[in-house]
PDB file of C-alpha atoms in Angstrom:
ATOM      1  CA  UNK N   1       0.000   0.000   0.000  1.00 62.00           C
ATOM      2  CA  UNK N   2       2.612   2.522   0.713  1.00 61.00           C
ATOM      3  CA  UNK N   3       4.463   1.355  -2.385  1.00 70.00           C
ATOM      4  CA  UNK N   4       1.412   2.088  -4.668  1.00 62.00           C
ATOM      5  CA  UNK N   5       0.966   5.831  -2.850  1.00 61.00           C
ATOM      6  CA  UNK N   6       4.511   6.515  -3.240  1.00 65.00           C
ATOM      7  CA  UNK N   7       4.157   5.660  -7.167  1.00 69.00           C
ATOM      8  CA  UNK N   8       1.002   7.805  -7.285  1.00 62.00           C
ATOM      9  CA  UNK N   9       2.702  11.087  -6.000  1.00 62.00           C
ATOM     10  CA  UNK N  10       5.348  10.046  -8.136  1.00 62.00           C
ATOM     11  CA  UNK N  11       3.336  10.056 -11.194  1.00 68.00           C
ATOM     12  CA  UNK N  12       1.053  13.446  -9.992  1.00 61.00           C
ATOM     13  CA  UNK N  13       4.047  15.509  -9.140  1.00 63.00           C
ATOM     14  CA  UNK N  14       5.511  14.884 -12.608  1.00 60.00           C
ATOM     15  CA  UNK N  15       2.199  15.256 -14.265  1.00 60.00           C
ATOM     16  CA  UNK N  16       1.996  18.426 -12.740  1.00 60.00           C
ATOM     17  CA  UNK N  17       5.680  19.783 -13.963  1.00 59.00           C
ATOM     18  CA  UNK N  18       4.746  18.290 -16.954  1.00 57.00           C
ATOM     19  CA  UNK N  19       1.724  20.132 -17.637  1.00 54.00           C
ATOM     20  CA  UNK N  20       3.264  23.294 -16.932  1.00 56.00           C
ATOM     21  CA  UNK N  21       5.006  24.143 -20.585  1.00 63.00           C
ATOM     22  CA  UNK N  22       3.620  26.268 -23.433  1.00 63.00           C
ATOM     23  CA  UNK N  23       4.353  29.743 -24.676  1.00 70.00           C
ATOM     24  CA  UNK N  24       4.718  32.302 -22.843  1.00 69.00           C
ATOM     25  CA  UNK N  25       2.085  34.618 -24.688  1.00 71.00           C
ATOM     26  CA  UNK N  26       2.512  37.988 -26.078  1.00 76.00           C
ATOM     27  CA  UNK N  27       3.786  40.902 -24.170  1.00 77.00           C
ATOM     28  CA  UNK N  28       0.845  42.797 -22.380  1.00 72.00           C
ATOM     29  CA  UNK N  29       0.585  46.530 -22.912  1.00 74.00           C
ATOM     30  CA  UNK N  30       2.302  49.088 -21.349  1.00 69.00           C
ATOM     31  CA  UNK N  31       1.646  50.083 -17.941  1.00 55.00           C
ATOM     32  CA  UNK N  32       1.353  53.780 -16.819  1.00 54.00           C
ATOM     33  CA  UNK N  33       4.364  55.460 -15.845  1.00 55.00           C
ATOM     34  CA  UNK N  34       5.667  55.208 -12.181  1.00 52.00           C
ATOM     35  CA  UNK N  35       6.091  58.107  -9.545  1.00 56.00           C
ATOM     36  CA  UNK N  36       9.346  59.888 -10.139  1.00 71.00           C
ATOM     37  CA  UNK N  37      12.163  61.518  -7.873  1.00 80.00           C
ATOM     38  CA  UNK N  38      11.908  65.362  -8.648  1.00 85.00           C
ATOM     39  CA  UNK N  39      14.567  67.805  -7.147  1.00 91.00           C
ATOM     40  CA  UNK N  40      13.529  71.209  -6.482  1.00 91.00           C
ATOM     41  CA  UNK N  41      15.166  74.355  -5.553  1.00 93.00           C
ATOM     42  CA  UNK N  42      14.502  77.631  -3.523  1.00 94.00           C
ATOM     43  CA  UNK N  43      16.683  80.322  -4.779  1.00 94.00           C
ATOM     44  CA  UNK N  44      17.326  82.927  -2.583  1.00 94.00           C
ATOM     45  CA  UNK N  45      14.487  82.882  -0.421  1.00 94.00           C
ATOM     46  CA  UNK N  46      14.555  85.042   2.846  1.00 95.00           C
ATOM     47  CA  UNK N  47      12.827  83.749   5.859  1.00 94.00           C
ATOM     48  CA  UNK N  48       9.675  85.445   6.903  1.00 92.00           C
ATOM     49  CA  UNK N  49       8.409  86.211  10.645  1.00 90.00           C
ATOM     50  CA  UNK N  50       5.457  84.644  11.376  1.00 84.00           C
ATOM     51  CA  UNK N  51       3.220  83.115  14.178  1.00 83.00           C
ATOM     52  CA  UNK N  52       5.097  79.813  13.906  1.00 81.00           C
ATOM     53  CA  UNK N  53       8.034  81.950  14.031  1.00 87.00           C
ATOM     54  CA  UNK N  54      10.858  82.273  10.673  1.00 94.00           C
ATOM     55  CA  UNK N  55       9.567  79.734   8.191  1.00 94.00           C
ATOM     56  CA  UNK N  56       9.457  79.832   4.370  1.00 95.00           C
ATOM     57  CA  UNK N  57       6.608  77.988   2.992  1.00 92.00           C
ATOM     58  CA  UNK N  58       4.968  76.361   0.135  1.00 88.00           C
ATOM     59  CA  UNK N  59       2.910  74.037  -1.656  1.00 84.00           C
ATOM     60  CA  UNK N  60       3.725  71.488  -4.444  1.00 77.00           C
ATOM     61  CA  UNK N  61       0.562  72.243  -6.151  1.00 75.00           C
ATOM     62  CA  UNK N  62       1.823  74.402  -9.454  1.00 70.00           C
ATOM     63  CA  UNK N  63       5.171  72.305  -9.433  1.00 69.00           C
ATOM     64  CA  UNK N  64       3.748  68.633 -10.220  1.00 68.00           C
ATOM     65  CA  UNK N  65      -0.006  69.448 -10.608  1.00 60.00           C
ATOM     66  CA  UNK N  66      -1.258  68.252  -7.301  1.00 62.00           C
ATOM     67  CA  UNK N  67      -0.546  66.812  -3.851  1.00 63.00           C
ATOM     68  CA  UNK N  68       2.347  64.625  -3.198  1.00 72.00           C
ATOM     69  CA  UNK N  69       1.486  60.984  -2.577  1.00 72.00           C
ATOM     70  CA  UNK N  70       1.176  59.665   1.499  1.00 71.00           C
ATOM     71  CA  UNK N  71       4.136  57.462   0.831  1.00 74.00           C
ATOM     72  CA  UNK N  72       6.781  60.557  -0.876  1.00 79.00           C
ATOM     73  CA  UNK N  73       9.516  61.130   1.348  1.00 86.00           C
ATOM     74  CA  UNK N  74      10.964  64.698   1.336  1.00 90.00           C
ATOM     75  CA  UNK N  75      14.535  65.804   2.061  1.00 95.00           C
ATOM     76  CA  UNK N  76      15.398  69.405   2.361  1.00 96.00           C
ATOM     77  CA  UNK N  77      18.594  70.250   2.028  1.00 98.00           C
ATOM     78  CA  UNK N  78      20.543  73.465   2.615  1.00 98.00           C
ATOM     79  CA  UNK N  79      22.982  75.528   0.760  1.00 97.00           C
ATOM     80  CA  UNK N  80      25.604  76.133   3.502  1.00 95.00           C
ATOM     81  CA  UNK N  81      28.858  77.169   1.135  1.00 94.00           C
ATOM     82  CA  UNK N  82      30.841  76.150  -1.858  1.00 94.00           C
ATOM     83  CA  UNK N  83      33.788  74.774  -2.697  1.00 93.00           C
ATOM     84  CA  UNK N  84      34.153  75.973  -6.365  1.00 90.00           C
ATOM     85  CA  UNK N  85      31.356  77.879  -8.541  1.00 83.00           C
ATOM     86  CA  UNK N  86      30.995  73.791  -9.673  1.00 86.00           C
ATOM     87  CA  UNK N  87      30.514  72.448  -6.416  1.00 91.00           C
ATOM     88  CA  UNK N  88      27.824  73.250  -3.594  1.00 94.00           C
ATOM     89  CA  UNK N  89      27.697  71.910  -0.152  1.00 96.00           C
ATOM     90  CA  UNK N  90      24.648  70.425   0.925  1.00 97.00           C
ATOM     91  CA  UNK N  91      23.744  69.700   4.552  1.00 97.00           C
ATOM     92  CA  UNK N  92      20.540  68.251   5.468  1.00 98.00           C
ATOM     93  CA  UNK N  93      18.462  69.456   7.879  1.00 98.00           C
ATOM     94  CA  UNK N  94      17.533  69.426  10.463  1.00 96.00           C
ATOM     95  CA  UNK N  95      20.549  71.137  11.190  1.00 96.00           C
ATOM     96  CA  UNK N  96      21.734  73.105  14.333  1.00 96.00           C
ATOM     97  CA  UNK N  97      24.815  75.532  14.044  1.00 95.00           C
ATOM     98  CA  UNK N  98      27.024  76.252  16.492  1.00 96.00           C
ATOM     99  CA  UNK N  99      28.365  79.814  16.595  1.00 93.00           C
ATOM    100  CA  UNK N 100      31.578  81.046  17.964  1.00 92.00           C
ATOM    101  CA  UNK N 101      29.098  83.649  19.884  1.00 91.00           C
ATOM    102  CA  UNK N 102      27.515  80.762  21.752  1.00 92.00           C
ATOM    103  CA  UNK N 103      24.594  81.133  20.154  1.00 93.00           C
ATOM    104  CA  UNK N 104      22.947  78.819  17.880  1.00 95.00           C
ATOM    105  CA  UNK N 105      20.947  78.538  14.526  1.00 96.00           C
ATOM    106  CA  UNK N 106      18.838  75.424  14.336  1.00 97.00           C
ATOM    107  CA  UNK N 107      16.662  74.919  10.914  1.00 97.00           C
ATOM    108  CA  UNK N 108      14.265  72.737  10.616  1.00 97.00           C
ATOM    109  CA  UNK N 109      10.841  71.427   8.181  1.00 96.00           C
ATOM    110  CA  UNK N 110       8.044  69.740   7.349  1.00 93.00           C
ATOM    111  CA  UNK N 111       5.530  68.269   5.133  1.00 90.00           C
ATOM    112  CA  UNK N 112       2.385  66.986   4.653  1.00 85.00           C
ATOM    113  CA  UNK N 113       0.826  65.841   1.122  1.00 81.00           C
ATOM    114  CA  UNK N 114      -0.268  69.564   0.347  1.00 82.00           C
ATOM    115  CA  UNK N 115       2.879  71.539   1.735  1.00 85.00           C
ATOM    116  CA  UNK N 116       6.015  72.424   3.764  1.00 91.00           C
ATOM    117  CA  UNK N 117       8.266  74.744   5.620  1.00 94.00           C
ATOM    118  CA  UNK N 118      11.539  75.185   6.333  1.00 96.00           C
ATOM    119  CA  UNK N 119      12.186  76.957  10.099  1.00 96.00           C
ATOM    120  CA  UNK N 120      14.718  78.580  11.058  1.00 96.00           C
ATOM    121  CA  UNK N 121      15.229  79.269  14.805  1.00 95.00           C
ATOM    122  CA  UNK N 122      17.859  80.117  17.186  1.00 93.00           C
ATOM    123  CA  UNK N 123      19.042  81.551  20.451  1.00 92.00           C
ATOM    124  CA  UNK N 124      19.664  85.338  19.229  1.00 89.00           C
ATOM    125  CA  UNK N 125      18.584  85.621  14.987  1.00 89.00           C
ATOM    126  CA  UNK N 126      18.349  88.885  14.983  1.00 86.00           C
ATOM    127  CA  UNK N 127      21.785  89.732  15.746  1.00 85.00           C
ATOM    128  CA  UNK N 128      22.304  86.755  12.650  1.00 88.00           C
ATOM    129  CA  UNK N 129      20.670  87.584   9.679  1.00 92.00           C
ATOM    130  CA  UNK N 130      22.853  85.927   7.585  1.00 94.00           C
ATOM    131  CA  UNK N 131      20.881  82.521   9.044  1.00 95.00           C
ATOM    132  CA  UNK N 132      17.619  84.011   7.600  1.00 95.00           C
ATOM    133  CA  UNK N 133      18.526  86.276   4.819  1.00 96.00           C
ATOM    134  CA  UNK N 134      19.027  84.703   0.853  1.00 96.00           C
ATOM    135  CA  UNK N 135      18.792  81.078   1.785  1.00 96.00           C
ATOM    136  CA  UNK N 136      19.133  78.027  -0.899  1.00 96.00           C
ATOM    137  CA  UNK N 137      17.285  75.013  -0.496  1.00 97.00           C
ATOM    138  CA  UNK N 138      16.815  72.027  -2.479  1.00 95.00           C
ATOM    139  CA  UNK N 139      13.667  69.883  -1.801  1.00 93.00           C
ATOM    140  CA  UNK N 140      14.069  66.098  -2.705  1.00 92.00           C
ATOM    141  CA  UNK N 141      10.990  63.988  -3.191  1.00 88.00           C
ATOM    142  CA  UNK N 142      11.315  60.355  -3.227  1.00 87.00           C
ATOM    143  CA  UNK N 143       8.377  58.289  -4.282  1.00 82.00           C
ATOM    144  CA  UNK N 144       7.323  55.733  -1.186  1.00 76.00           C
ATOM    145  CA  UNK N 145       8.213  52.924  -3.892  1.00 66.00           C
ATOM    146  CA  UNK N 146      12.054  53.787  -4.094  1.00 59.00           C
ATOM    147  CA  UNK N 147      12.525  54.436  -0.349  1.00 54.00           C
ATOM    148  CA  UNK N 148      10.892  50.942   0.746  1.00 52.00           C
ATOM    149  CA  UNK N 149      12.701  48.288  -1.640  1.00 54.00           C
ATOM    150  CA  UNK N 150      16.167  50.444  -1.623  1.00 54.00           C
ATOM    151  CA  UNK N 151      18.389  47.132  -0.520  1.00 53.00           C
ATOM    152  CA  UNK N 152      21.361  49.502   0.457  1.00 70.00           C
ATOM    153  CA  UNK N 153      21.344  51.681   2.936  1.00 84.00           C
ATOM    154  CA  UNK N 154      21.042  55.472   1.780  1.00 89.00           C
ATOM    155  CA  UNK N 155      23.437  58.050   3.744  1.00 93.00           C
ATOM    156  CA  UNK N 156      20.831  60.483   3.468  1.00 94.00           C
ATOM    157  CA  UNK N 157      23.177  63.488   4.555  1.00 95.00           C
ATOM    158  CA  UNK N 158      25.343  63.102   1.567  1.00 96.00           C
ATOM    159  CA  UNK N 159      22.916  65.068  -1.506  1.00 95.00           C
ATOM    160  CA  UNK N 160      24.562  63.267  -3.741  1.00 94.00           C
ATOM    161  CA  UNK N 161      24.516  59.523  -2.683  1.00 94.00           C
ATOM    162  CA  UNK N 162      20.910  60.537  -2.244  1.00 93.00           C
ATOM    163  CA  UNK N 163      20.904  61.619  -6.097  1.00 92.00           C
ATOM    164  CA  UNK N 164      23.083  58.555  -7.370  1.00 92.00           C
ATOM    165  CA  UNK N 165      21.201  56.136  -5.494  1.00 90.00           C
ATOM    166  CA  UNK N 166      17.648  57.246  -6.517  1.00 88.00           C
ATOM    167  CA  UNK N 167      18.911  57.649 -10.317  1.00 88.00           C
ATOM    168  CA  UNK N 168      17.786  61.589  -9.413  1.00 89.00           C
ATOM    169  CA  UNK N 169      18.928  63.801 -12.969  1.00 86.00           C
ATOM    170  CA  UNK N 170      19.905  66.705 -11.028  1.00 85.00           C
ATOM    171  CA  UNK N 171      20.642  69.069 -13.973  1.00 86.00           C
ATOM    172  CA  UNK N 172      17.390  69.760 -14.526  1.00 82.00           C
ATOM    173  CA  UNK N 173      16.306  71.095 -11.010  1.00 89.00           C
ATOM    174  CA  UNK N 174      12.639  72.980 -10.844  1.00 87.00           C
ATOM    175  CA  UNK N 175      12.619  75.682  -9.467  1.00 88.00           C
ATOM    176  CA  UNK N 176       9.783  75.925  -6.232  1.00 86.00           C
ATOM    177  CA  UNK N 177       8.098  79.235  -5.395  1.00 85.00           C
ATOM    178  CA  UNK N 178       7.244  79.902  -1.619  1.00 85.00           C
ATOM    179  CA  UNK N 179       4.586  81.699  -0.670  1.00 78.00           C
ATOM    180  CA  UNK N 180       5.374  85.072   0.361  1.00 66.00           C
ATOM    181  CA  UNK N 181       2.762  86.291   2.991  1.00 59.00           C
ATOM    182  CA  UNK N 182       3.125  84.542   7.006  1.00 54.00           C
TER     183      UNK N 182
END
């Protein structure tokens, strides 16, 4: 009896592999295009004084035609120097700065599917204005599908391992348009 069984599932299993050959079919359609990384930049953007305190703010609205999906990730990174006209530094905030005063700068954002803001705080900002005055940001959105099957870790305060490892075309940055009243 336990012969016969073991020749049956013999038999079925190879049935089974057997059955499963054939042509593959034609290719289906094409399917709509995925979400894509988009850099953005704010050129030169002064902070204004508001309830919340310094903040710059925004929507995404005119710059992709809608709301950002709930799984987007946003970095914001700021322009803190250069090393050549080629070469920017980027650091990502949140950031605090330390100054040789012993006061300190600390910027800061957030983001929702409709908007952001950067902040900008500190200790003593009016006697900084440099921290508030003619900032440069760049705003990085990452659709929720790159940022959850990304095997390798991401330094995300490094702009451009951020860039390389998102396949981000940086030379065509969009520029993003803050609102101007608090």
């Amino acid at each position: 009896m336990k012969r016969l069984f073991l020749t049956l599932a013999v038999i079925a299993t190879a049935t089974i592999f057997h059955g499963c050959q054939g042509d593959d079919g034609a290719p289906g359609p094409q399917g709509p295009a995925g979400p894509n990384s988009v850099v953005f930049e704010i050129l030169q953007q002064d902070f204004v004084n508001s309830a919340e305190g310094y903040r710059i703010y925004g929507t995404f609205t005119n710059e992709i035609g809608g709301d950002l999906f709930d799984a987007e990730t946003v970095l914001v990174y700021r322009l803190s120097g250069t090393i050549d006209a080629q070469t920017p530094i980027w650091q990502l905030i949140p950031r605090t700065i330390y100054l040789d005063t012993g006061e300190e700068v600390d910027y800061d954002y957030d983001f929702s599917v409709e908007d952001f803001a950067i902040y900008c705080r500190g200790t003593n900002l009016s006697a900084s204005p440099e921290f508030l005055n003619d900032q440069t940001f760049r705003v990085v959105v990452i659709p929720g599908s790159f940022t959850n099957k990304n095997a390798n870790r991401v330094d995300y305060n490094d702009y451009n391992a951020v860039i390389k490892a998102y396949g981000i075309d940086d030379s065509d940055v969009r520029t993003l348009l803050p609102q101007t009243k608090s």
